[in-house]
Coordinates of N, CA and C in Angstrom, one line a residue:
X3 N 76.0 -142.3 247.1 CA 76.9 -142.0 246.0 C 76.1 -141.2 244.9
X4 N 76.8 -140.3 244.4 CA 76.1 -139.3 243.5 C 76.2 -139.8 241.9
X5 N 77.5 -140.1 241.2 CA 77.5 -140.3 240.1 C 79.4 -141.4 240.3
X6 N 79.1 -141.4 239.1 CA 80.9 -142.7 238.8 C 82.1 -141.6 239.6
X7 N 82.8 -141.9 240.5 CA 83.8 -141.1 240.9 C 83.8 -140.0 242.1
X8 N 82.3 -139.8 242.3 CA 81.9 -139.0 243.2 C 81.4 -139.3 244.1
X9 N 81.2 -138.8 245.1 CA 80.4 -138.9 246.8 C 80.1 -137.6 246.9
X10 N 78.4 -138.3 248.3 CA 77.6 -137.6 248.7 C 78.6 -137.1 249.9
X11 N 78.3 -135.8 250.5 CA 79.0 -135.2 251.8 C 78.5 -136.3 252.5
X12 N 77.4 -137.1 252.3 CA 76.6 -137.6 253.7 C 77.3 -139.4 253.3
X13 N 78.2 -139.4 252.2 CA 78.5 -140.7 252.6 C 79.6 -141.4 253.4
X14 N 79.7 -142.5 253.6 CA 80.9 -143.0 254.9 C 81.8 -143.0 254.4
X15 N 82.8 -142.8 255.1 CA 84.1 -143.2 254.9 C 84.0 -144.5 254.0
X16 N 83.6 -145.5 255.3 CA 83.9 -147.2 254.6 C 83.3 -147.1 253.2
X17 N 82.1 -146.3 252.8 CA 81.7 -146.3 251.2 C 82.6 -146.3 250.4
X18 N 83.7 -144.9 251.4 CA 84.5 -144.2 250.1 C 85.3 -145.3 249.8
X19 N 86.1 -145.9 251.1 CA 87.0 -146.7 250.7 C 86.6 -148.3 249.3
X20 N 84.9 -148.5 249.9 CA 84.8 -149.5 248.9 C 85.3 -149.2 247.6
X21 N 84.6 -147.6 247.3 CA 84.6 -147.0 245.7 C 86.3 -147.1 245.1
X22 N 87.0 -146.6 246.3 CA 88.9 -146.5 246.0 C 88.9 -147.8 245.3
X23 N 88.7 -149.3 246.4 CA 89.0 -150.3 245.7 C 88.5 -150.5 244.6
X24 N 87.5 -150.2 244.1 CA 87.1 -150.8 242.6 C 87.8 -149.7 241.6
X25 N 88.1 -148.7 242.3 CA 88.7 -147.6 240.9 C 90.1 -147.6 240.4
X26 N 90.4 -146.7 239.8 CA 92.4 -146.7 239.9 C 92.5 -145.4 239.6
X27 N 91.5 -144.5 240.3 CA 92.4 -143.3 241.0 C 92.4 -143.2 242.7
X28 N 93.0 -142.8 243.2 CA 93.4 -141.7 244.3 C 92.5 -140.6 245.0
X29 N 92.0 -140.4 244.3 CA 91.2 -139.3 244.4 C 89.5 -139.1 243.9
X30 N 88.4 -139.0 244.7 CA 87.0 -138.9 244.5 C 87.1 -137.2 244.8
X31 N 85.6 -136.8 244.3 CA 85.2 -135.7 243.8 C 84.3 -135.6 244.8
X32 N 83.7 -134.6 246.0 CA 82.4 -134.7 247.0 C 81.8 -134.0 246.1
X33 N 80.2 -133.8 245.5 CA 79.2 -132.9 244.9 C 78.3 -133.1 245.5
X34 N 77.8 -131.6 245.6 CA 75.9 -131.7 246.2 C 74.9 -132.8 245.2
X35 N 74.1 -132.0 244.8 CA 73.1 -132.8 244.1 C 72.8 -131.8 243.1
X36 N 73.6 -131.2 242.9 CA 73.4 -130.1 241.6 C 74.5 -130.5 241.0
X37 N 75.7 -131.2 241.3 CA 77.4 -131.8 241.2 C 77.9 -130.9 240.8
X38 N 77.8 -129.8 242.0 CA 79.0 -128.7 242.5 C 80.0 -129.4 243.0
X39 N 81.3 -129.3 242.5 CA 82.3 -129.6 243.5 C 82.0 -128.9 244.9
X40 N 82.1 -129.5 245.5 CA 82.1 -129.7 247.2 C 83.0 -129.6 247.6
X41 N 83.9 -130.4 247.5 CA 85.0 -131.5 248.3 C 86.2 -132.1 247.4
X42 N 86.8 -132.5 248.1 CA 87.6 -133.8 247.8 C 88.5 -134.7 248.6
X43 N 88.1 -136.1 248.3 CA 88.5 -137.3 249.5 C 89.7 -137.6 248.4
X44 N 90.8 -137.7 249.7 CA 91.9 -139.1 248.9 C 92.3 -140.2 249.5
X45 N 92.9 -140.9 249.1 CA 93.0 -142.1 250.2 C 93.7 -141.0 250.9
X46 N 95.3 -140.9 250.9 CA 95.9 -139.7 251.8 C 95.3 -139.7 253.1
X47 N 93.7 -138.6 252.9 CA 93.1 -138.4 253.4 C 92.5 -139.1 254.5
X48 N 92.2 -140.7 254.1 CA 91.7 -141.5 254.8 C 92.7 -141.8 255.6
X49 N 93.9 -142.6 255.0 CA 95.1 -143.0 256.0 C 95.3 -141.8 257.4
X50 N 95.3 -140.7 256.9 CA 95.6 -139.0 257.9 C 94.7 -139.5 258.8
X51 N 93.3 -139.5 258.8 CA 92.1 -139.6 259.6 C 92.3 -140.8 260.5
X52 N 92.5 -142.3 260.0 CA 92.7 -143.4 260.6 C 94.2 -143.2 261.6
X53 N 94.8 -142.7 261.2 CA 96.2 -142.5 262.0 C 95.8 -141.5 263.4
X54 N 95.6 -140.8 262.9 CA 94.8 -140.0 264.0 C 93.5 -140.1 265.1
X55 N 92.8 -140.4 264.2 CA 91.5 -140.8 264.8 C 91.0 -142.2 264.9
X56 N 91.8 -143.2 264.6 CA 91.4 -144.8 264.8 C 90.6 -145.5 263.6
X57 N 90.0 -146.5 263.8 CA 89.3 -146.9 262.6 C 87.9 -147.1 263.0
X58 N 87.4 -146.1 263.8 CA 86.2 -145.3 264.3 C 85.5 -144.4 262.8
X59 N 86.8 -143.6 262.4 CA 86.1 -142.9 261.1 C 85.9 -143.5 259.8
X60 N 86.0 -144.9 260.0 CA 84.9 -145.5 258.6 C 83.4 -144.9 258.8
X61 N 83.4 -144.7 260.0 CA 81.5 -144.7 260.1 C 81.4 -143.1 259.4
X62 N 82.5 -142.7 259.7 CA 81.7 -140.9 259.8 C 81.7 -140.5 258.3
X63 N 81.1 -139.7 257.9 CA 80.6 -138.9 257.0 C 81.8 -138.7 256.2
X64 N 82.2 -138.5 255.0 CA 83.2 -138.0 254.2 C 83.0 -136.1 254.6
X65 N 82.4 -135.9 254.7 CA 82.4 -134.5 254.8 C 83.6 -134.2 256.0
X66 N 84.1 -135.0 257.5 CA 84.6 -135.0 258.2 C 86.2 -135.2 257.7
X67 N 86.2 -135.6 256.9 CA 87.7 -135.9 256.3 C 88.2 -135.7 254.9
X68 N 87.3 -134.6 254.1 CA 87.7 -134.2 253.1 C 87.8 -133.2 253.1
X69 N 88.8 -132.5 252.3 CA 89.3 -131.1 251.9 C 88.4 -130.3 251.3
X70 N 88.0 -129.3 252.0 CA 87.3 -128.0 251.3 C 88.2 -126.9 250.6
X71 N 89.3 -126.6 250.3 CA 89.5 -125.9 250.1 C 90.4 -126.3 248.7
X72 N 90.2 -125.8 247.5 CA 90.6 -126.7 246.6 C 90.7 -126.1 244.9
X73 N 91.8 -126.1 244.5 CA 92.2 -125.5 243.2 C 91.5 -126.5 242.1
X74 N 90.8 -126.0 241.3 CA 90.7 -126.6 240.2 C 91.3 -126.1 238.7
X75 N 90.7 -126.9 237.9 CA 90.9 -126.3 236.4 C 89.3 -126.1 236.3
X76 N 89.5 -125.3 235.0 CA 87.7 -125.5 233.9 C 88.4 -125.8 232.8
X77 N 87.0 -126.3 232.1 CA 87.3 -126.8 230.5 C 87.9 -125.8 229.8
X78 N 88.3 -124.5 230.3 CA 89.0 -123.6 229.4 C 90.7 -123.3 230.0
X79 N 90.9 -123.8 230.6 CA 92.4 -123.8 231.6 C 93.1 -124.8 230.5
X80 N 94.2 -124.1 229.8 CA 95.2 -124.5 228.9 C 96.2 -125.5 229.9
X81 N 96.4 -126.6 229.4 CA 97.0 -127.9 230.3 C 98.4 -127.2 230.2
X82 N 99.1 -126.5 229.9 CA 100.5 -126.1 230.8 C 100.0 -124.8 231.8
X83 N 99.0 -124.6 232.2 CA 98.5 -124.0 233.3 C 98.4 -125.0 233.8
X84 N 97.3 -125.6 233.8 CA 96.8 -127.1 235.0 C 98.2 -127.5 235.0
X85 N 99.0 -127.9 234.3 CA 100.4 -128.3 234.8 C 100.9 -127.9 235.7
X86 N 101.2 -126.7 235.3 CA 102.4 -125.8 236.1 C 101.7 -125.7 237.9
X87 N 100.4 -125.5 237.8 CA 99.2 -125.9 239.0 C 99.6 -126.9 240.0
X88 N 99.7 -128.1 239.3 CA 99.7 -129.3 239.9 C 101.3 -129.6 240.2
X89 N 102.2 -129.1 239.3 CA 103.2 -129.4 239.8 C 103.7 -128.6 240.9
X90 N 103.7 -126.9 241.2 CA 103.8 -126.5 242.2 C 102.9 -126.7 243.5
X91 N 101.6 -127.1 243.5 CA 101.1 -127.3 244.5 C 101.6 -129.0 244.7
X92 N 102.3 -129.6 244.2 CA 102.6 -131.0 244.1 C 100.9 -132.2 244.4
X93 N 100.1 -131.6 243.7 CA 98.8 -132.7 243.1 C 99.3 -133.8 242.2
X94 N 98.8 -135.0 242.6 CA 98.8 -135.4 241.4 C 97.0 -135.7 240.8
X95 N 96.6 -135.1 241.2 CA 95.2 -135.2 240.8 C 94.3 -133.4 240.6
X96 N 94.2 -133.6 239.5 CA 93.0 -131.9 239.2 C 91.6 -132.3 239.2
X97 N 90.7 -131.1 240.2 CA 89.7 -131.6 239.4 C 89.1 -130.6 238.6
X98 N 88.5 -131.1 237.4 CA 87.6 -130.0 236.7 C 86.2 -129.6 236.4
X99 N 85.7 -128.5 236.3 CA 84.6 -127.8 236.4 C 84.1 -127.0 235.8
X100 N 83.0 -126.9 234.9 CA 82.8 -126.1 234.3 C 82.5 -124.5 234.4
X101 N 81.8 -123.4 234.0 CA 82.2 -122.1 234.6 C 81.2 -122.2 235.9
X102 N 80.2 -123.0 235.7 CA 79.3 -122.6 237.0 C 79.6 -123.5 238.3
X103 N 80.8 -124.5 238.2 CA 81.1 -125.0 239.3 C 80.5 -127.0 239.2
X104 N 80.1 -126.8 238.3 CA 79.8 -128.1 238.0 C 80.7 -129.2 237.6
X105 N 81.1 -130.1 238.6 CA 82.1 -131.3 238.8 C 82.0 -132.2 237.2
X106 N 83.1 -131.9 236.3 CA 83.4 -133.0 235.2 C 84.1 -134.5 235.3
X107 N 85.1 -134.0 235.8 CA 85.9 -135.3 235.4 C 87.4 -135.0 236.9
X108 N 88.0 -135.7 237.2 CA 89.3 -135.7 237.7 C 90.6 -136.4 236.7
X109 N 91.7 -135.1 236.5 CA 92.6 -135.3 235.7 C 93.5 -136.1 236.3
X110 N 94.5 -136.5 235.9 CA 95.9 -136.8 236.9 C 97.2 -136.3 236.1
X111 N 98.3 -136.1 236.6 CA 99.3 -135.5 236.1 C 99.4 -136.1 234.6
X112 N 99.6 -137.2 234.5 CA 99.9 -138.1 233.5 C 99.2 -137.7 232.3
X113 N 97.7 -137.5 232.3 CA 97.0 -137.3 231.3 C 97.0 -135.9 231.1
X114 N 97.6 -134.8 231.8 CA 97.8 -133.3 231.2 C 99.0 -133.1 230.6
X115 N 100.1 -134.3 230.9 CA 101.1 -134.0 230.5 C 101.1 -134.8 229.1
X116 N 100.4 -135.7 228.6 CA 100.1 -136.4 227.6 C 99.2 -135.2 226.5
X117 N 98.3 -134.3 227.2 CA 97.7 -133.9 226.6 C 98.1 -132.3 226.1
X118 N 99.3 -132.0 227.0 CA 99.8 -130.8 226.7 C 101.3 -131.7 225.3
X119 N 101.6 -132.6 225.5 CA 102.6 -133.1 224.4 C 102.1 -133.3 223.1
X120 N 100.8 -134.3 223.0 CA 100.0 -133.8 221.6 C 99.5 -132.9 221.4
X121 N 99.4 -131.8 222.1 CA 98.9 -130.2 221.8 C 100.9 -129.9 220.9
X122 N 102.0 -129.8 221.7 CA 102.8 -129.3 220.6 C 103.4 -130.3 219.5
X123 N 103.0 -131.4 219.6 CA 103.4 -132.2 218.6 C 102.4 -131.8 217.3
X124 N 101.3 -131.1 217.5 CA 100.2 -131.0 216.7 C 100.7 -129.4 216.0
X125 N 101.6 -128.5 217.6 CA 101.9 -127.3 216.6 C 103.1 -127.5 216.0
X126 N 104.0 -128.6 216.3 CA 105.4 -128.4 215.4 C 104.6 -129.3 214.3
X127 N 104.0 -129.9 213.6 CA 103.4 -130.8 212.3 C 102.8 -129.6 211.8
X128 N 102.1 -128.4 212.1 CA 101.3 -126.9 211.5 C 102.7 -126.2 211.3
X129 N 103.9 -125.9 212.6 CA 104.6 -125.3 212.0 C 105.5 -125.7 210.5
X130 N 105.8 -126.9 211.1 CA 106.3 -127.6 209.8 C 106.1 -127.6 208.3
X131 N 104.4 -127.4 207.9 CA 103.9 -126.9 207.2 C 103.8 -125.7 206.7
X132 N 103.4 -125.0 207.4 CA 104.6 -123.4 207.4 C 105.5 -123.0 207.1
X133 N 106.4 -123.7 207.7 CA 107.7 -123.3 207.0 C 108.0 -123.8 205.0
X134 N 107.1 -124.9 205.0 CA 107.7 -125.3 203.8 C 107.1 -124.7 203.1
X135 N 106.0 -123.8 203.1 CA 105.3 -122.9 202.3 C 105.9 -121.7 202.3
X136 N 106.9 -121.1 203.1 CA 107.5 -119.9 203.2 C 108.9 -120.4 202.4
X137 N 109.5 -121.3 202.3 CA 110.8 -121.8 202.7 C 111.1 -122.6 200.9
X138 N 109.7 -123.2 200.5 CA 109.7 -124.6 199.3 C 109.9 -125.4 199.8
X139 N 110.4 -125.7 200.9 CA 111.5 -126.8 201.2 C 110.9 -126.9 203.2
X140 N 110.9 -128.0 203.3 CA 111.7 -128.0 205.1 C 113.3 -128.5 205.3
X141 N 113.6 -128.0 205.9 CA 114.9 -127.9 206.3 C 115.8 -128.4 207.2
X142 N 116.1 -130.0 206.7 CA 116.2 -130.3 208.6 C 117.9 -130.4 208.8
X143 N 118.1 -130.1 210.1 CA 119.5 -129.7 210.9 C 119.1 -131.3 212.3
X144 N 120.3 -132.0 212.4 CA 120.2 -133.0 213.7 C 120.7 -132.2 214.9
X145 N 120.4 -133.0 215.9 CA 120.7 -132.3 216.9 C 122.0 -132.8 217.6
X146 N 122.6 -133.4 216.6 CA 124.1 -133.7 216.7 C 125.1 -132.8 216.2
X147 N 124.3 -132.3 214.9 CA 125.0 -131.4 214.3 C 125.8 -130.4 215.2
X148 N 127.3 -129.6 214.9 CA 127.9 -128.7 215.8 C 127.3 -127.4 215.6
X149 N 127.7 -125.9 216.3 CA 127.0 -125.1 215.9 C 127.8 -124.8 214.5
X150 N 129.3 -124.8 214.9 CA 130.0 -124.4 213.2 C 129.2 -124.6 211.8
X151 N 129.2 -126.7 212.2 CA 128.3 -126.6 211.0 C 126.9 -126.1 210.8
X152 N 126.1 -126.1 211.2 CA 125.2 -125.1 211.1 C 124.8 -123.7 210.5
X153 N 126.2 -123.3 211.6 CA 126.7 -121.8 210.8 C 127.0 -122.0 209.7
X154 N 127.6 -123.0 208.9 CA 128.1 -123.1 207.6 C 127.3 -123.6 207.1
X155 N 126.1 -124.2 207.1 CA 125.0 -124.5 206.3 C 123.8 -123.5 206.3
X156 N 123.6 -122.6 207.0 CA 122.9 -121.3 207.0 C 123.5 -120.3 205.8
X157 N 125.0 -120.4 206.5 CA 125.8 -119.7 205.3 C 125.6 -120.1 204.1
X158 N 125.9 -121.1 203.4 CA 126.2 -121.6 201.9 C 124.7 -121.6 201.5
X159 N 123.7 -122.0 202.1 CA 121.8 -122.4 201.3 C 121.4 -120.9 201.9
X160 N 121.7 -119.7 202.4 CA 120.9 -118.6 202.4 C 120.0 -118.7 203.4
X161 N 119.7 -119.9 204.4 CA 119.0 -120.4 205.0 C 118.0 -119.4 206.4
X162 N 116.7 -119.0 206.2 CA 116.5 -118.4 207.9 C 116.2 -118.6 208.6
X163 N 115.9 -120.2 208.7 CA 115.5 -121.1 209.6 C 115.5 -122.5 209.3
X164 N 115.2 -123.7 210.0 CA 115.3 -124.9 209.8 C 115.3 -125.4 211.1
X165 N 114.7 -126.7 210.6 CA 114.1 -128.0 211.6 C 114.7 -128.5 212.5
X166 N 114.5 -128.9 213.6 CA 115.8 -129.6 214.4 C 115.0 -130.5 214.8
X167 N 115.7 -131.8 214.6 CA 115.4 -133.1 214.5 C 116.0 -134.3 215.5
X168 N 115.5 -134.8 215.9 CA 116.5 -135.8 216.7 C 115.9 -137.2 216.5
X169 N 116.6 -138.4 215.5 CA 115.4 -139.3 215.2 C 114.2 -139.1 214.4
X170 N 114.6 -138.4 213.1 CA 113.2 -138.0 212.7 C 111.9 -137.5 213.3
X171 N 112.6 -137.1 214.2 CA 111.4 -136.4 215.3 C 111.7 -134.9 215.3
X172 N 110.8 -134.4 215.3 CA 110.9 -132.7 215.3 C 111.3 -132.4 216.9
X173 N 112.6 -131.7 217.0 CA 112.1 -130.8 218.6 C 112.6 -129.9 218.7
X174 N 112.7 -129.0 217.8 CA 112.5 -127.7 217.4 C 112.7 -127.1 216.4
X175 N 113.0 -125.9 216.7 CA 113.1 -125.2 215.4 C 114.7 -124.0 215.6
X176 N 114.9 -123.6 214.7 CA 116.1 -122.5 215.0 C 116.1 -121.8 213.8
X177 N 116.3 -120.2 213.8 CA 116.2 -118.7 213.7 C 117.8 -118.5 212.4
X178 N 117.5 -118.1 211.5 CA 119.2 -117.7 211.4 C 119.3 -116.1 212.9
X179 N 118.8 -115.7 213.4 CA 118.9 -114.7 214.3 C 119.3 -115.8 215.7
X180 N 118.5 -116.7 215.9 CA 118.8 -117.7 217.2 C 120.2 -117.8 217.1
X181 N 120.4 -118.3 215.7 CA 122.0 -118.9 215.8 C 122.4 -118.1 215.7
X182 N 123.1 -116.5 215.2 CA 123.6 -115.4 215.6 C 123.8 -115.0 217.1
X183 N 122.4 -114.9 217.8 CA 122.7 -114.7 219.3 C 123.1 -115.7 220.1
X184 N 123.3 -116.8 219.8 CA 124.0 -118.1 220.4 C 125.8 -118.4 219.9
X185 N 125.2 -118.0 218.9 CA 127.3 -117.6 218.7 C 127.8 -116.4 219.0
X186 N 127.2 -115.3 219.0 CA 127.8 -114.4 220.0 C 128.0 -114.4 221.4
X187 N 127.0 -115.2 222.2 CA 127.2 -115.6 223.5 C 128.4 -116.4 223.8
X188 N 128.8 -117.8 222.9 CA 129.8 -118.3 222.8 C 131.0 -117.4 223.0
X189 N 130.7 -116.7 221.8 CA 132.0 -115.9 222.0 C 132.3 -115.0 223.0
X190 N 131.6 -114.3 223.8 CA 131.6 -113.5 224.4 C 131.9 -114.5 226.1
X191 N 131.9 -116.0 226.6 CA 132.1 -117.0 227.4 C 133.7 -116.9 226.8

Protein backbone atom coordinates (compact mmCIF):
# COMPACT_ATOMS: atom_id res chain seq x y z
CA UNK A 1 0.00 0.00 0.00
CA UNK A 2 1.30 3.34 -0.97
CA UNK A 3 -0.53 5.96 1.16
CA UNK A 4 -4.46 6.33 3.00
CA UNK A 5 -6.81 5.37 0.01
CA UNK A 6 -4.27 4.13 -2.39
CA UNK A 7 -2.66 0.86 -3.81
CA UNK A 8 0.53 -0.35 -5.18
CA UNK A 9 -0.17 -1.90 -8.95
CA UNK A 10 1.67 -4.84 -7.24
CA UNK A 11 -0.95 -5.18 -4.47
CA UNK A 12 -3.68 -8.13 -4.17
CA UNK A 13 -6.91 -8.00 -4.78
CA UNK A 14 -7.63 -9.56 -1.19
CA UNK A 15 -5.46 -6.32 0.17
CA UNK A 16 -7.71 -4.20 -1.76
CA UNK A 17 -10.72 -5.64 -0.47
CA UNK A 18 -9.41 -5.54 3.25
CA UNK A 19 -8.74 -1.57 2.64
CA UNK A 20 -12.70 -1.30 0.98
CA UNK A 21 -13.81 -2.80 4.38
CA UNK A 22 -12.26 -0.38 6.67
CA UNK A 23 -13.12 2.74 4.35
CA UNK A 24 -16.51 4.32 3.18
CA UNK A 25 -15.63 4.85 -0.19
CA UNK A 26 -16.02 2.68 -3.33
CA UNK A 27 -13.29 3.58 -4.96
CA UNK A 28 -9.19 3.39 -4.37
CA UNK A 29 -6.66 5.35 -6.36
CA UNK A 30 -3.58 2.78 -7.99
CA UNK A 31 -0.14 5.27 -7.79
CA UNK A 32 3.39 4.46 -8.68
CA UNK A 33 5.76 5.60 -6.10
CA UNK A 34 6.01 9.06 -7.29
CA UNK A 35 1.67 8.99 -6.63
CA UNK A 36 0.95 9.28 -10.19
CA UNK A 37 -2.36 8.22 -10.75
CA UNK A 38 -2.09 4.95 -12.28
CA UNK A 39 -5.29 3.26 -11.94
CA UNK A 40 -8.36 2.84 -10.37
CA UNK A 41 -10.01 -0.23 -8.36
CA UNK A 42 -13.73 -0.22 -7.34
CA UNK A 43 -15.42 -2.67 -5.60
CA UNK A 44 -17.65 -2.81 -9.09
CA UNK A 45 -14.49 -3.80 -10.29
CA UNK A 46 -13.83 -6.61 -8.01
CA UNK A 47 -17.36 -8.10 -8.09
CA UNK A 48 -16.88 -7.85 -12.49
CA UNK A 49 -13.52 -9.95 -11.93
CA UNK A 50 -14.99 -12.49 -9.23
CA UNK A 51 -18.05 -13.11 -11.47
CA UNK A 52 -16.02 -13.85 -14.30
CA UNK A 53 -12.92 -15.17 -13.12
CA UNK A 54 -13.80 -16.95 -9.71
CA UNK A 55 -12.37 -16.14 -6.37
CA UNK A 56 -8.94 -17.10 -7.85
CA UNK A 57 -8.40 -13.23 -8.38
CA UNK A 58 -8.04 -12.24 -4.71
CA UNK A 59 -4.40 -13.46 -5.27
CA UNK A 60 -3.77 -11.42 -8.42
CA UNK A 61 -2.37 -8.08 -8.62
CA UNK A 62 -4.80 -5.03 -8.70
CA UNK A 63 -3.09 -4.01 -11.70
CA UNK A 64 -5.22 -7.11 -13.44
CA UNK A 65 -8.49 -5.61 -12.52
CA UNK A 66 -8.24 -1.99 -12.47
CA UNK A 67 -9.14 0.64 -14.98
CA UNK A 68 -6.44 2.43 -16.83
CA UNK A 69 -8.21 4.58 -18.61
CA UNK A 70 -9.59 7.45 -16.56
CA UNK A 71 -11.02 11.08 -16.37
CA UNK A 72 -10.00 13.07 -13.70
CA UNK A 73 -10.27 16.60 -12.26
CA UNK A 74 -7.07 18.99 -11.09
CA UNK A 75 -7.19 21.36 -8.23
CA UNK A 76 -8.19 23.94 -10.87
CA UNK A 77 -11.41 22.15 -12.50
CA UNK A 78 -14.42 24.35 -11.36
CA UNK A 79 -16.93 21.73 -9.53
CA UNK A 80 -19.83 22.41 -12.13
CA UNK A 81 -17.28 20.98 -14.61
CA UNK A 82 -16.25 17.91 -12.31
CA UNK A 83 -20.10 17.75 -12.09
CA UNK A 84 -21.38 17.92 -15.30
CA UNK A 85 -18.12 15.13 -15.78
CA UNK A 86 -19.36 12.75 -13.39
CA UNK A 87 -22.84 13.01 -14.13
CA UNK A 88 -22.56 12.30 -17.89
CA UNK A 89 -20.06 9.69 -17.57
CA UNK A 90 -22.39 8.47 -14.58
CA UNK A 91 -19.14 8.28 -11.76
CA UNK A 92 -19.91 8.57 -8.70
CA UNK A 93 -16.35 8.95 -7.72
CA UNK A 94 -13.53 11.71 -9.30
CA UNK A 95 -10.26 11.45 -8.81
CA UNK A 96 -8.00 14.47 -8.45
CA UNK A 97 -4.57 15.50 -9.53
CA UNK A 98 -2.48 18.08 -9.54
CA UNK A 99 -0.93 19.60 -12.99
CA UNK A 100 1.81 17.00 -12.93
CA UNK A 101 -0.32 14.04 -12.39
CA UNK A 102 0.14 13.57 -8.83
CA UNK A 103 -2.90 11.57 -7.01
CA UNK A 104 -4.73 14.13 -4.25
CA UNK A 105 -7.73 12.99 -2.92
CA UNK A 106 -10.96 11.09 -4.46
CA UNK A 107 -14.18 13.21 -4.66
CA UNK A 108 -17.67 11.71 -4.67
CA UNK A 109 -20.69 13.24 -6.27
CA UNK A 110 -22.04 14.38 -3.01
CA UNK A 111 -19.13 16.49 -2.00
CA UNK A 112 -18.89 18.48 -5.55
CA UNK A 113 -22.34 19.06 -5.33
CA UNK A 114 -22.10 20.41 -1.72
CA UNK A 115 -19.24 22.32 -2.84
CA UNK A 116 -20.54 23.79 -6.06
CA UNK A 117 -23.86 24.99 -3.67
CA UNK A 118 -21.64 26.90 -1.17
CA UNK A 119 -19.67 28.31 -4.09
CA UNK A 120 -23.40 30.09 -5.17
CA UNK A 121 -24.77 30.52 -1.94
CA UNK A 122 -21.42 32.56 -1.32
CA UNK A 123 -22.22 34.49 -4.91
CA UNK A 124 -25.89 35.28 -4.19
CA UNK A 125 -24.67 36.78 -0.27
CA UNK A 126 -21.75 39.14 -2.66
CA UNK A 127 -24.56 39.65 -5.14
CA UNK A 128 -26.87 40.67 -2.46
CA UNK A 129 -24.55 43.10 -1.34
CA UNK A 130 -24.38 44.55 -4.58
CA UNK A 131 -27.31 45.19 -5.19
CA UNK A 132 -27.98 47.13 -2.02
CA UNK A 133 -25.10 49.37 -2.87
CA UNK A 134 -26.47 50.08 -6.34
CA UNK A 135 -30.19 49.90 -5.22
CA UNK A 136 -29.96 51.61 -1.03
CA UNK A 137 -32.16 49.00 -0.41
CA UNK A 138 -32.43 44.97 -1.30
CA UNK A 139 -35.48 44.23 -2.68
CA UNK A 140 -37.19 41.21 -2.01
CA UNK A 141 -40.15 39.60 -4.32
CA UNK A 142 -41.49 35.73 -2.98
CA UNK A 143 -41.63 33.18 -5.15
CA UNK A 144 -45.28 32.93 -4.73
CA UNK A 145 -45.72 36.25 -5.78
CA UNK A 146 -47.77 36.34 -9.44
CA UNK A 147 -46.02 37.89 -12.37
CA UNK A 148 -48.90 40.76 -12.45
CA UNK A 149 -47.91 41.57 -9.11
CA UNK A 150 -44.56 41.95 -9.70
CA UNK A 151 -45.16 43.84 -12.71
CA UNK A 152 -47.05 46.18 -10.51
CA UNK A 153 -44.40 46.46 -7.95
CA UNK A 154 -41.62 47.19 -10.48
CA UNK A 155 -44.10 49.60 -11.84
CA UNK A 156 -45.10 51.81 -8.67
CA UNK A 157 -41.09 51.65 -6.70
CA UNK A 158 -39.22 52.34 -10.25
CA UNK A 159 -37.72 49.10 -9.45
CA UNK A 160 -34.63 47.29 -11.91
CA UNK A 161 -34.19 44.50 -10.17
CA UNK A 162 -34.94 42.58 -6.96
CA UNK A 163 -34.47 39.41 -4.87
CA UNK A 164 -36.35 36.28 -5.20
CA UNK A 165 -36.76 34.56 -2.09
CA UNK A 166 -38.37 31.47 -1.13
CA UNK A 167 -38.20 31.14 2.88
CA UNK A 168 -35.87 33.79 3.39
CA UNK A 169 -33.69 32.06 1.25
CA UNK A 170 -32.30 33.73 -1.74
CA UNK A 171 -32.86 31.81 -5.17
CA UNK A 172 -32.51 34.33 -7.39
CA UNK A 173 -32.60 37.32 -8.79
CA UNK A 174 -34.87 39.10 -11.56
CA UNK A 175 -34.11 41.92 -14.25
CA UNK A 176 -36.91 44.69 -14.81
CA UNK A 177 -35.74 43.43 -18.57
CA UNK A 178 -36.23 39.53 -17.39
CA UNK A 179 -39.70 40.41 -16.46
CA UNK A 180 -40.35 42.36 -19.71
CA UNK A 181 -39.19 39.27 -21.84
CA UNK A 182 -41.21 36.85 -19.70
CA UNK A 183 -44.34 38.82 -20.12
CA UNK A 184 -43.97 39.21 -23.58
CA UNK A 185 -43.53 35.50 -24.06
CA UNK A 186 -46.73 34.98 -22.01
CA UNK A 187 -48.36 37.03 -24.20
CA UNK A 188 -47.25 35.93 -27.35
CA UNK A 189 -48.49 31.72 -25.78
Amino acid sequence: MVGQLTLSETDSVSFAIRVFSKGTSGLLAVVDEARKLIGLLSERDIIRALAEDGRGIVEWPVSRVMKRELSVATQDTYCTDTLLLMIEKHFRHMPVVDDDGTFIACVDALQVAYAKISEMTDSNRKLMRLMAVFTDQVIDIATSDSIETIRAMFAEKDWVSAVVKDDQKVVGFITADELLRFSCRIRAL
